[in-house]
Short mmCIF file of C-alpha atoms and ligand atoms in Angstrom, two decimals:
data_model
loop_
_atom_site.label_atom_id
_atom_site.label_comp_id
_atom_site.label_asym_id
_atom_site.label_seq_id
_atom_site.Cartn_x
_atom_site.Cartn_y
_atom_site.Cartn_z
CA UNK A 5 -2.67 30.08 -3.97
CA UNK A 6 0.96 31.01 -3.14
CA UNK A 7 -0.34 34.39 -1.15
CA UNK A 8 -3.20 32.37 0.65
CA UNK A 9 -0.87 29.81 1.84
CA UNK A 10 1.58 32.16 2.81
CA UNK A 11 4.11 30.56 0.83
CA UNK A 12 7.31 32.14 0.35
CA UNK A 13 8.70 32.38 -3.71
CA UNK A 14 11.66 30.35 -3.37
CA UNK A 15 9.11 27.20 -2.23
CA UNK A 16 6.52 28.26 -5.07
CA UNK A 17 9.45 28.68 -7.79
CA UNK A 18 10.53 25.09 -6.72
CA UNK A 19 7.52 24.17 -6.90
CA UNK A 20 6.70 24.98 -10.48
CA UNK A 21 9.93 24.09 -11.53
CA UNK A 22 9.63 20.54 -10.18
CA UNK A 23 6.09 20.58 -11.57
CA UNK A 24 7.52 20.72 -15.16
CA UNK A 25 10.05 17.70 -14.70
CA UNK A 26 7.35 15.49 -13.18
CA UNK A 27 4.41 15.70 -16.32
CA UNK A 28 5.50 12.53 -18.03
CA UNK A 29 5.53 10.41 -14.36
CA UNK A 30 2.07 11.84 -13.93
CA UNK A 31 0.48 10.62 -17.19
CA UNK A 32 2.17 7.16 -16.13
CA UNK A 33 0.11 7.33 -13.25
CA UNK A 34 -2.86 8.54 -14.41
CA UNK A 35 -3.06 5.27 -16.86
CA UNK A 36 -2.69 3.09 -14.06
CA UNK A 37 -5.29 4.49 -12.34
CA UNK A 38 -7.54 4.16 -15.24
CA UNK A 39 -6.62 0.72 -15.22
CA UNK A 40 -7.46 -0.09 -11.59
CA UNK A 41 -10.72 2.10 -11.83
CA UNK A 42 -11.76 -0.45 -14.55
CA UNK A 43 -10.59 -3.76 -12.63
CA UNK A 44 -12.62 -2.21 -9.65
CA UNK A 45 -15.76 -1.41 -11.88
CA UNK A 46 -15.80 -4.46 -13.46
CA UNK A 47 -15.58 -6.32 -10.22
CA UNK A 48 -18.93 -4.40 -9.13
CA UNK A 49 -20.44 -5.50 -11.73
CA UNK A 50 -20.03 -9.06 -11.86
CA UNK A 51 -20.59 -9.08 -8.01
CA UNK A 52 -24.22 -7.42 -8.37
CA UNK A 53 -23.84 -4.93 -5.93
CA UNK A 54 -26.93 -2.63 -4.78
CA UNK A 55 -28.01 -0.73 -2.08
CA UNK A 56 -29.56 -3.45 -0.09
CA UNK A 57 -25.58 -4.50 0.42
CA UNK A 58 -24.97 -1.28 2.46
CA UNK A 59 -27.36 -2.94 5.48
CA UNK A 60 -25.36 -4.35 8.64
CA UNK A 61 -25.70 -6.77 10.69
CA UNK A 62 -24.94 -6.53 14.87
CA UNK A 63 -24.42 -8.82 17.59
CA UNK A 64 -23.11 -12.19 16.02
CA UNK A 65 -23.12 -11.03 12.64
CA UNK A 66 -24.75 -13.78 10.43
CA UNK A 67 -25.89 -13.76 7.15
CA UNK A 68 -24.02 -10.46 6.18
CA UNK A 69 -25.17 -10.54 2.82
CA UNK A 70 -23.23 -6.78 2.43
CA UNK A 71 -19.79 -8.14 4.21
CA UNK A 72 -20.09 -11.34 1.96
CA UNK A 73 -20.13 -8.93 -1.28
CA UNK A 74 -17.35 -6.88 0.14
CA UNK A 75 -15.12 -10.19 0.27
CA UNK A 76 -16.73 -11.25 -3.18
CA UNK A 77 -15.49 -8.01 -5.00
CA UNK A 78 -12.19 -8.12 -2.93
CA UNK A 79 -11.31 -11.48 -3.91
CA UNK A 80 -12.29 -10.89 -7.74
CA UNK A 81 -10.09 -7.87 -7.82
CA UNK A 82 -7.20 -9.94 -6.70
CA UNK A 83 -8.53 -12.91 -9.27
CA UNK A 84 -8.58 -15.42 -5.19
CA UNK A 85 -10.63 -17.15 -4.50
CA UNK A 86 -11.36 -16.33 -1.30
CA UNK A 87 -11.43 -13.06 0.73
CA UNK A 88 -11.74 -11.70 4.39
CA UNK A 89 -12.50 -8.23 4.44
CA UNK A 90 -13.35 -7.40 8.33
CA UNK A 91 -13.82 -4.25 10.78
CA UNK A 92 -12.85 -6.59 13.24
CA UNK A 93 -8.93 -6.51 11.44
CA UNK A 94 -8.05 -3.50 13.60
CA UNK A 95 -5.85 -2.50 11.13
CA UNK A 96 -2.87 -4.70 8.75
CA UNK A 97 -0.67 -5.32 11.61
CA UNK A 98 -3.02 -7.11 13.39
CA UNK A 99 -4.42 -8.69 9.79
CA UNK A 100 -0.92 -9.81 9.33
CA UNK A 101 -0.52 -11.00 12.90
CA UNK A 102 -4.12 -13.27 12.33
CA UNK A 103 -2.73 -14.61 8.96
CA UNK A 104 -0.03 -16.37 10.87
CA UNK A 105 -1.44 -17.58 13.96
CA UNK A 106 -3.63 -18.94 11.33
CA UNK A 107 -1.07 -21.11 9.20
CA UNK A 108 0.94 -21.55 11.85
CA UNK A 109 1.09 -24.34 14.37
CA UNK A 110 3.83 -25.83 16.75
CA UNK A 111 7.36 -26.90 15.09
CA UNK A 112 6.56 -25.10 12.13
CA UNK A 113 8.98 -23.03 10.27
CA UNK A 114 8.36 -19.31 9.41
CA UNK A 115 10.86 -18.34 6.49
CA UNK A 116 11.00 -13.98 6.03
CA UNK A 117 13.26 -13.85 2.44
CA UNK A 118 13.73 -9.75 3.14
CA UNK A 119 15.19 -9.69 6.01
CA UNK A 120 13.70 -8.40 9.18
CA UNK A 121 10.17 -8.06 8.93
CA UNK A 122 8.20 -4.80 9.84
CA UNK A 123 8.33 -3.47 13.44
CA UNK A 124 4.86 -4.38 14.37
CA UNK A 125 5.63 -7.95 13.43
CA UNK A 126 8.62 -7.98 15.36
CA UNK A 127 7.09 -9.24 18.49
CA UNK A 128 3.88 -11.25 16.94
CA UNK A 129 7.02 -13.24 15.86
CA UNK A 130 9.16 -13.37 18.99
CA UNK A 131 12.61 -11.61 17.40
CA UNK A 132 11.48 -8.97 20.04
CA UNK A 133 10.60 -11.18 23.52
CA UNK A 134 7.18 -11.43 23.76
CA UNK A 135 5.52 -13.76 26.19
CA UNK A 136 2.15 -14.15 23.47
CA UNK A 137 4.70 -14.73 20.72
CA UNK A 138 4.70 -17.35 17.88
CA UNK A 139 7.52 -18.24 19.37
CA UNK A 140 6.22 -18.60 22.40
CA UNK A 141 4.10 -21.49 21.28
CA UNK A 142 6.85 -23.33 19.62
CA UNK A 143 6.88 -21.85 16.14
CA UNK A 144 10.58 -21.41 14.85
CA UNK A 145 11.71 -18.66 12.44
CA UNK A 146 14.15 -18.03 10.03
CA UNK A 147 14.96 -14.86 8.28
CA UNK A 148 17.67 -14.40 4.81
CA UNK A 149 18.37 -11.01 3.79
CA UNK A 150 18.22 -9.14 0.56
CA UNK A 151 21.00 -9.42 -1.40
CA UNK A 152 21.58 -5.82 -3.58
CA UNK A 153 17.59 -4.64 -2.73
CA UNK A 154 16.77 -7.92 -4.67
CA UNK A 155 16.12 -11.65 -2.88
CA UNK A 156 19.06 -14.04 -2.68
CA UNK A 157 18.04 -16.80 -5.04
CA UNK A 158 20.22 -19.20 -4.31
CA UNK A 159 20.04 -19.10 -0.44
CA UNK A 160 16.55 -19.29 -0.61
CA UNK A 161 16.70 -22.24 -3.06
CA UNK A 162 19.29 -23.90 -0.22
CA UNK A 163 17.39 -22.85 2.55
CA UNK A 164 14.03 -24.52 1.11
CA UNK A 165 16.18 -27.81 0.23
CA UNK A 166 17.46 -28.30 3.65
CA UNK A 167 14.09 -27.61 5.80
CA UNK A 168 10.66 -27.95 5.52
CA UNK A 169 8.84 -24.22 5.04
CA UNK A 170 5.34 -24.04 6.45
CA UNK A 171 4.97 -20.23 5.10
CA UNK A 172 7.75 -17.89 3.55
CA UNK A 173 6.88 -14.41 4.28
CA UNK A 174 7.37 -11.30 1.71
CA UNK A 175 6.91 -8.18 2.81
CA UNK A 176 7.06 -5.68 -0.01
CA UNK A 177 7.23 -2.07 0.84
CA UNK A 178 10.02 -1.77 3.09
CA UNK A 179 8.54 -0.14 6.18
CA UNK A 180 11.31 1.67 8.36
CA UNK A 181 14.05 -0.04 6.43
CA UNK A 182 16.64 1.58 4.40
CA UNK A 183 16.48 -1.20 1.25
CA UNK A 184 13.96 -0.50 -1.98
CA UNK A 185 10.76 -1.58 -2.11
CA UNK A 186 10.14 -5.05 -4.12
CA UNK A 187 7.92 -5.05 -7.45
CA UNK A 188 5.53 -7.38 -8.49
CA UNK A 189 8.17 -8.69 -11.38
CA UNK A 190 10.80 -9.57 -8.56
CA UNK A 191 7.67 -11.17 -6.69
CA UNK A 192 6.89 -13.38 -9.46
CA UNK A 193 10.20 -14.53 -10.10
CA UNK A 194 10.98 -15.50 -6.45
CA UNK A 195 7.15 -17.40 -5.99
CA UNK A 196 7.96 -19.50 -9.28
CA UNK A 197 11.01 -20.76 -7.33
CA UNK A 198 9.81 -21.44 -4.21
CA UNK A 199 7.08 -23.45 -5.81
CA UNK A 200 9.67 -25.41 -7.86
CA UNK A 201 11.57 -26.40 -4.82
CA UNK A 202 9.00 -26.40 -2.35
CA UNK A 203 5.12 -26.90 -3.62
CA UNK A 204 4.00 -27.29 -0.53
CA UNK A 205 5.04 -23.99 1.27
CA UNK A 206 2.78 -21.13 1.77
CA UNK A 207 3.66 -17.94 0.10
CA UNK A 208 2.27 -15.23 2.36
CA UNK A 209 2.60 -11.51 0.96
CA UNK A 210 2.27 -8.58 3.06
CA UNK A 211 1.27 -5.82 0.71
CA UNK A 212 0.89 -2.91 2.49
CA UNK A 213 1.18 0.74 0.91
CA UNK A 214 1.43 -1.63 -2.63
CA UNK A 215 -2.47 -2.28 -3.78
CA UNK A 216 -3.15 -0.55 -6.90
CA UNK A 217 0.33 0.81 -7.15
CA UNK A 218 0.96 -0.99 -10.42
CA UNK A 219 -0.98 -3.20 -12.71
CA UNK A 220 -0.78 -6.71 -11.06
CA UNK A 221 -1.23 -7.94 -7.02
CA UNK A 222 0.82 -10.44 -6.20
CA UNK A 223 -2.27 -13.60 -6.14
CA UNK A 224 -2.25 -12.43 -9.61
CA UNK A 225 1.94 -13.78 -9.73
CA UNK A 226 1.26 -16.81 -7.51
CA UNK A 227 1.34 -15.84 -4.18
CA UNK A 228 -0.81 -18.07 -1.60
CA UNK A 229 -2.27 -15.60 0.85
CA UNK A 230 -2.26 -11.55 0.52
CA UNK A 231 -2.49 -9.01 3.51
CA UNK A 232 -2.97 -5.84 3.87
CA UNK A 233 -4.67 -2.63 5.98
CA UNK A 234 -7.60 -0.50 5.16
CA UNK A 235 -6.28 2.57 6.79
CA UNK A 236 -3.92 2.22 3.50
CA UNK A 237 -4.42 2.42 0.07
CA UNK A 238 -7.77 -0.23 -0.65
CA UNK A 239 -9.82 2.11 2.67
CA UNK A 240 -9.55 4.90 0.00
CA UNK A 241 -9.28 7.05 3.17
CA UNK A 242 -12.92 6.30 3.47
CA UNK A 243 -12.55 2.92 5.77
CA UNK A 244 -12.34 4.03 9.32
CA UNK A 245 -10.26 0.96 10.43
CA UNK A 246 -9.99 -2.71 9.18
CA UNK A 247 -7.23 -4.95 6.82
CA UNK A 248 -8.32 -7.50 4.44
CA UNK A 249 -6.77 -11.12 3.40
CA UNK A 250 -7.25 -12.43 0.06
CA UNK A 251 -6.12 -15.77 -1.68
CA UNK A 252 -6.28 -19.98 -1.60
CA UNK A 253 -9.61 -20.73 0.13
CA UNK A 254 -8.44 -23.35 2.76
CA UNK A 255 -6.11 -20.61 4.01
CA UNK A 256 -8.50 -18.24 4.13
CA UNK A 257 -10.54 -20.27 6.29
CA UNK A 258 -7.66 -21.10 8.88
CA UNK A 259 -7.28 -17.31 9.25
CA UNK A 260 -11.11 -16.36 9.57
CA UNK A 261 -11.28 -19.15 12.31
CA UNK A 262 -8.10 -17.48 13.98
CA UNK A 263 -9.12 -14.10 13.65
CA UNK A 264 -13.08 -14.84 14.84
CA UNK A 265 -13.22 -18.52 16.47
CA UNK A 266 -12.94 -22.10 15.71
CA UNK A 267 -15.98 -23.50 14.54
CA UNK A 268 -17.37 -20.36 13.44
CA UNK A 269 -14.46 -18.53 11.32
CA UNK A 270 -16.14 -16.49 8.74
CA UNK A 271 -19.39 -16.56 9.56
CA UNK A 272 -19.74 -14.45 12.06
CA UNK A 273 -18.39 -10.81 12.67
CA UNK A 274 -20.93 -8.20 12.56
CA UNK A 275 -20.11 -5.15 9.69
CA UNK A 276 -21.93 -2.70 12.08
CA UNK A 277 -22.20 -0.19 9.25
CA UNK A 278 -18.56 -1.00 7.57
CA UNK A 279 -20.20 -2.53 4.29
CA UNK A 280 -20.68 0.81 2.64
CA UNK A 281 -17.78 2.80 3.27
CA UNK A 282 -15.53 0.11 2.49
CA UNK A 283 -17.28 -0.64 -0.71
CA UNK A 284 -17.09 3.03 -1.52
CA UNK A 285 -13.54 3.15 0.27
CA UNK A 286 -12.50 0.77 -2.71
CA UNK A 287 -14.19 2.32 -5.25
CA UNK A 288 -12.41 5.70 -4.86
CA UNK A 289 -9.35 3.81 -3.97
CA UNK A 290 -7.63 3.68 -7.66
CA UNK A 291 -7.90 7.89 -7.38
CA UNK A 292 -6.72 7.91 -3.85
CA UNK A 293 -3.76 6.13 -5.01
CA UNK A 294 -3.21 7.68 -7.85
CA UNK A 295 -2.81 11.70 -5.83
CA UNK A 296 -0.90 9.59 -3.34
CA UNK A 297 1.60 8.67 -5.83
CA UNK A 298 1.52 12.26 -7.38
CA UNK A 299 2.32 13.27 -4.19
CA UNK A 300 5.05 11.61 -3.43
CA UNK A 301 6.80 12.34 -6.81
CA UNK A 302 6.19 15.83 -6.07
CA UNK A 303 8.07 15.43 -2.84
CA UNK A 304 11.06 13.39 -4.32
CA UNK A 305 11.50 16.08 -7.12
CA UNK A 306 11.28 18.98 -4.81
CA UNK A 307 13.36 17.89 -2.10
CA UNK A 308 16.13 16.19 -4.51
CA UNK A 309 16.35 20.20 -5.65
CA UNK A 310 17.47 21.09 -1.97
CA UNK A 311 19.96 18.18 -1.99
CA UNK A 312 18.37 15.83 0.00
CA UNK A 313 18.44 12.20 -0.49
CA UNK A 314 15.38 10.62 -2.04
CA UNK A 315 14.15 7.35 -2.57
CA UNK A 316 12.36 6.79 -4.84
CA UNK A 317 14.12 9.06 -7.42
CA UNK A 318 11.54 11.34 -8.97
CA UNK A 319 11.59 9.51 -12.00
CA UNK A 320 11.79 6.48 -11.04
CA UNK A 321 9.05 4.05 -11.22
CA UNK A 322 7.49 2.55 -8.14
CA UNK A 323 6.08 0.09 -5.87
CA UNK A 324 4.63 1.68 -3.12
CA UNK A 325 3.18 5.14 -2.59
CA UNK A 326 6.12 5.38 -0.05
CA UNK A 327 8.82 8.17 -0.52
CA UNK A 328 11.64 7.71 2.04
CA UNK A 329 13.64 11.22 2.70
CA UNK A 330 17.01 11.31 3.78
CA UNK A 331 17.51 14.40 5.87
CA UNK A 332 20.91 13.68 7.66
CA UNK A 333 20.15 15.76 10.49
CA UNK A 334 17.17 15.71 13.63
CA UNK A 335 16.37 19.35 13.07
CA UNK A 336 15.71 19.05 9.49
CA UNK A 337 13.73 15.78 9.78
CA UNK A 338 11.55 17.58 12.83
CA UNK A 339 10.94 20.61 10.87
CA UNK A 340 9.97 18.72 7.69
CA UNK A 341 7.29 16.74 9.84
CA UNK A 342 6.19 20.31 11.79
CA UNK A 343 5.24 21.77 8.29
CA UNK A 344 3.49 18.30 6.99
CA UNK A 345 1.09 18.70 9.87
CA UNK A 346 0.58 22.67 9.69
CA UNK A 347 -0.20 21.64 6.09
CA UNK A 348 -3.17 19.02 7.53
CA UNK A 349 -6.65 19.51 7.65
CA UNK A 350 -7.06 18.23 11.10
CA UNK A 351 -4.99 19.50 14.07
CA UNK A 352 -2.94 22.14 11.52
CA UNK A 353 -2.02 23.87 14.37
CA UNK A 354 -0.67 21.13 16.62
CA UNK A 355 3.17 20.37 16.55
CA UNK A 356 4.08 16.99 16.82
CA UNK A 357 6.88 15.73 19.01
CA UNK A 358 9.15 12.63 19.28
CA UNK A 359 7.56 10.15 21.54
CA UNK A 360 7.93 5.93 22.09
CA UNK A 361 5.51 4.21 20.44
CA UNK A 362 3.98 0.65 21.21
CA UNK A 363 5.12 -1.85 19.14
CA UNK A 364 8.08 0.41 17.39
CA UNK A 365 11.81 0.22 19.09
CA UNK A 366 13.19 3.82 18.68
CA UNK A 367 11.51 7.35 19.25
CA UNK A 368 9.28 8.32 17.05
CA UNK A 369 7.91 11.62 15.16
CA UNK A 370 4.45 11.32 13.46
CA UNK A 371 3.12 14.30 11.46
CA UNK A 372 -0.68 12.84 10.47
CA UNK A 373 -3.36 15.31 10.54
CA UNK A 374 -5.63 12.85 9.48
CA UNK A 375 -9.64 12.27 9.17
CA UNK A 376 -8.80 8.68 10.46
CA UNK A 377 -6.32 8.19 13.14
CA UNK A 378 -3.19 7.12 12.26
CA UNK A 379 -4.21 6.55 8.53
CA UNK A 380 -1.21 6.63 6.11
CA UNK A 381 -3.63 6.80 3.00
CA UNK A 382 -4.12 10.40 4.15
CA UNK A 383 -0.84 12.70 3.98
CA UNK A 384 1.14 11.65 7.29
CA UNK A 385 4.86 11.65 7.94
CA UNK A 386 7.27 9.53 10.38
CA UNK A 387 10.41 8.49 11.18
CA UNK A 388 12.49 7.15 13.64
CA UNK A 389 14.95 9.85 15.20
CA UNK A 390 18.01 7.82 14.71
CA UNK A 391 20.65 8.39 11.63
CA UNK A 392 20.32 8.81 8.83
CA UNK A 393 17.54 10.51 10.09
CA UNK A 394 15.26 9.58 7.24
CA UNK A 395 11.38 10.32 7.10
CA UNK A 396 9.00 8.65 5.39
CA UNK A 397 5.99 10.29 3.61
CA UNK A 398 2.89 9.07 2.44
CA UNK A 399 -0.33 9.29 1.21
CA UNK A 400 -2.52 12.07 -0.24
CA UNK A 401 -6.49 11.99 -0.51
CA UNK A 402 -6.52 14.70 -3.02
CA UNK A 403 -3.35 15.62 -5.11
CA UNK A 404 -4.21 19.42 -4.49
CA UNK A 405 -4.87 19.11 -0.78
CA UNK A 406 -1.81 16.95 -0.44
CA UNK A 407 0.17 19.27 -2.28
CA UNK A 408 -0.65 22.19 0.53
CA UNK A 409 0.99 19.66 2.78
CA UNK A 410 3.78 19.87 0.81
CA UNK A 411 4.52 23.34 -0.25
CA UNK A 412 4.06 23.90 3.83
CA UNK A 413 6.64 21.50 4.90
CA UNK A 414 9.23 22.41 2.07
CA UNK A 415 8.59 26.10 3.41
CA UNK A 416 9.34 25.35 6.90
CA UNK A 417 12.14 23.20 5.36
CA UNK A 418 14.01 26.18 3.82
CA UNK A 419 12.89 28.67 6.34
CA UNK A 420 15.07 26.57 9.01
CA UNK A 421 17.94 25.95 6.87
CA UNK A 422 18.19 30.11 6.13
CA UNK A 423 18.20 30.90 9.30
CA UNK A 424 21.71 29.16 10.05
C1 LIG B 522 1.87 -0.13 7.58
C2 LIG B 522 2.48 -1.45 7.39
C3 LIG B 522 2.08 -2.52 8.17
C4 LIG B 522 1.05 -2.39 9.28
O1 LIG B 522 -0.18 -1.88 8.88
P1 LIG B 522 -1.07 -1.02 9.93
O2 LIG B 522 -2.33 -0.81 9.22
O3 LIG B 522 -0.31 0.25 10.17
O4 LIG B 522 -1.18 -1.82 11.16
C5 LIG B 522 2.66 -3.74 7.93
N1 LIG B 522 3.59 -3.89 6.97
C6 LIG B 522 4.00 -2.87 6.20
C7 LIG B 522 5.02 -3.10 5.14
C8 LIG B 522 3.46 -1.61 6.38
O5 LIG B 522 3.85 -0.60 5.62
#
């Protein structure tokens, strides 16, 4: 493997050494996935689902009998009761942007408890101008920060006393921020108190990057109204595009009749063909995660060897599929990415470059040689090229093929760093 690669021994010797520290995290993984494989099989079979579910409809889209079995076997994985799995979601951001135009109406109050929210959200909000903002319609938003990676309890709890919360917003893996991902145990512990002191707010979870992760999803810990994107973890790198948004019923329906129109909400949207692959998409998903995660704990151990700052630590349990990489320098942080995509399957041989990108404030570098453009549930690296100069890495549709990815960017890694 090492001579068809062309990898050099110093990469492979890390590699096998790293290998051996990792065996126990991998069994830890491999139960979860066993796990989720079982919640997903289970869910097929209580939802009856057969072939005649793979038809589509076109044009207006009614009577989807194979769209209203994706959202059946969606919602009983996340124990909801309700479900919108669509093609028409472009992707989470725009699932997540849907959700609140949905709950949201004038004078309301938007509550984020981590802080700034991610980028993309930034100006469906209005904390970046935007002239189609919530904002821009008279919604009003609030944000506390973390407090030591974890929520601040107690100005949440005074927060929530003082105003009236239409929706508090948790967004669990951290996107392009520096603090930890949050687990389904802190998530549970902060939902139980914002339902003490506030029953009536909407607890909206964005769980991108987290589905399948662990055990639990967060309707499972009391959470209203869960988002996330199928280009991530639940597509199984088989969904071409799409996000999904699972939980209480009448919120469901507020955010079908945003996303679609009102009067017609969830009854339309035609599947043109989706039904299948995302059926299958979830059905391979528990795997999918399961080499992502390998992945990434391959990554953290390897590149914690060559002194770099990792997060998670390679033993360390975790939330998302995530691994954030703290290279300290541009060059190191560019090369890294240059080897992740020679180490693709699609466009090995391009080199990606620092660019602007909509919706994100700084430059840019995206390594994703990907099936699916721009999925993150296939191997794909970015960061922003400001200090710390951090990277973050994701995904993985095979451990093995992943792996490749790996052992190419870690080459290119030391390559650059011998030749000072
Ligand atoms: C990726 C991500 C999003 C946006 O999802 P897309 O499918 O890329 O639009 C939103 N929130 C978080 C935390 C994410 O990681």
């Amino acid at each position: 493997m090492k001579d068809l690669l062309g990898i050099s021994t110093e990469t492979w010797d890390l590699y096998e050494k790293a290998m051996q520290e990792v065996k126990e995290m991998f069994l830890k993984v491999d139960e979860i996935c066993e796990y989720n494989s079982a919640k997903v099989m289970a869910a097929f079979f209580e939802a009856q689902i057969s072939e005649a579910h793979f038809d589509m409809t076109t044009g207006y889209g009614y009577n989807d009998l194979g769209r209203e079995k994706v959202e059946e076997v969606y919602a009983k994985i996340f124990q909801a009761e309700s479900a919108l799995v669509r093609n028409q979601f472009i992707s989470g951001s725009h699932a997540l942007a849907k959700t609140l135009f949905g709950l949201l109406r004038p004078n309301d109050l938007l509550l984020s408890i981590n802080g700034l929210p991610y980028d993309t959200l930034q100006e469906v909000i209005g904390i970046q101008d935007n002239p189609s903002s919530l904002k821009s319609y008279g919604v009003i938003y609030h944000q506390i920060d973390l407090k030591e990676d974890d929520f601040d309890y107690s100005k949440i709890t005074e927060f929530l006393n003082q105003h009236t919360v239409k929706v508090v917003m948790i967004q669990r893996s951290r996107g392009y921020a520096s603090r930890k991902s949050l687990s389904i145990e802190k998530c549970e512990e902060v939902i139980s108190l914002i339902k003490k002191v506030s029953p009536k707010t909407i607890v909206m979870v964005d769980n991108c990057y987290c589905e399948f992760v662990t055990k639990k999803e967060p309707t499972q810990v009391g959470a209203d109204v869960v988002v996330g994107s199928l280009i991530k973890n639940l597509g199984g790198g088989l969904a071409p595009n799409g996000g999904y948004v699972v939980g209480k019923k009448e919120y469901i329906d507020f955010i079908a009749e945003a996303l679609t129109l009102p009067g017609e909400g969830r009854e339309v949207g035609p599947s043109l063909g989706a039904n299948k692959v995302f059926l299958q998409g979830l059905f391979l998903a528990p795997s999918v995660v399961a080499s992502a995660l390998k992945t990434s704990i391959l990554t953290s151990a390897m590149l914690k060897k060559l002194n770099y700052q990792v997060e998670p630590e390679p033993l360390e349990e975790r939330v998302d599929i995530v691994e954030k990489i703290t290279f300290g320098n541009r060059k190191d942080l560019i090369s890294y990415c240059e080897g992740i995509q020679s180490g693709s399957p699609i466009d090995s041989f391009a080199k990606p470059i620092p660019i602007h990108m909509p919706g994100y404030q700084d430059e840019i570098i995206m390594a994703c040689g990907a099936f699916t453009q721009g999925s993150s549930i296939e191997l794909s690296c970015d960061g922003p090229l400001r200090s710390p100069f951090s990277a973050f890495q994701q995904g993985g549709l095979t451990f093995d093929t992943a792996k490749v990815g790996i052992l190419k960017a870690i080459d290119k890694l030391i390559e650059g760093r011998n030749e000072e």
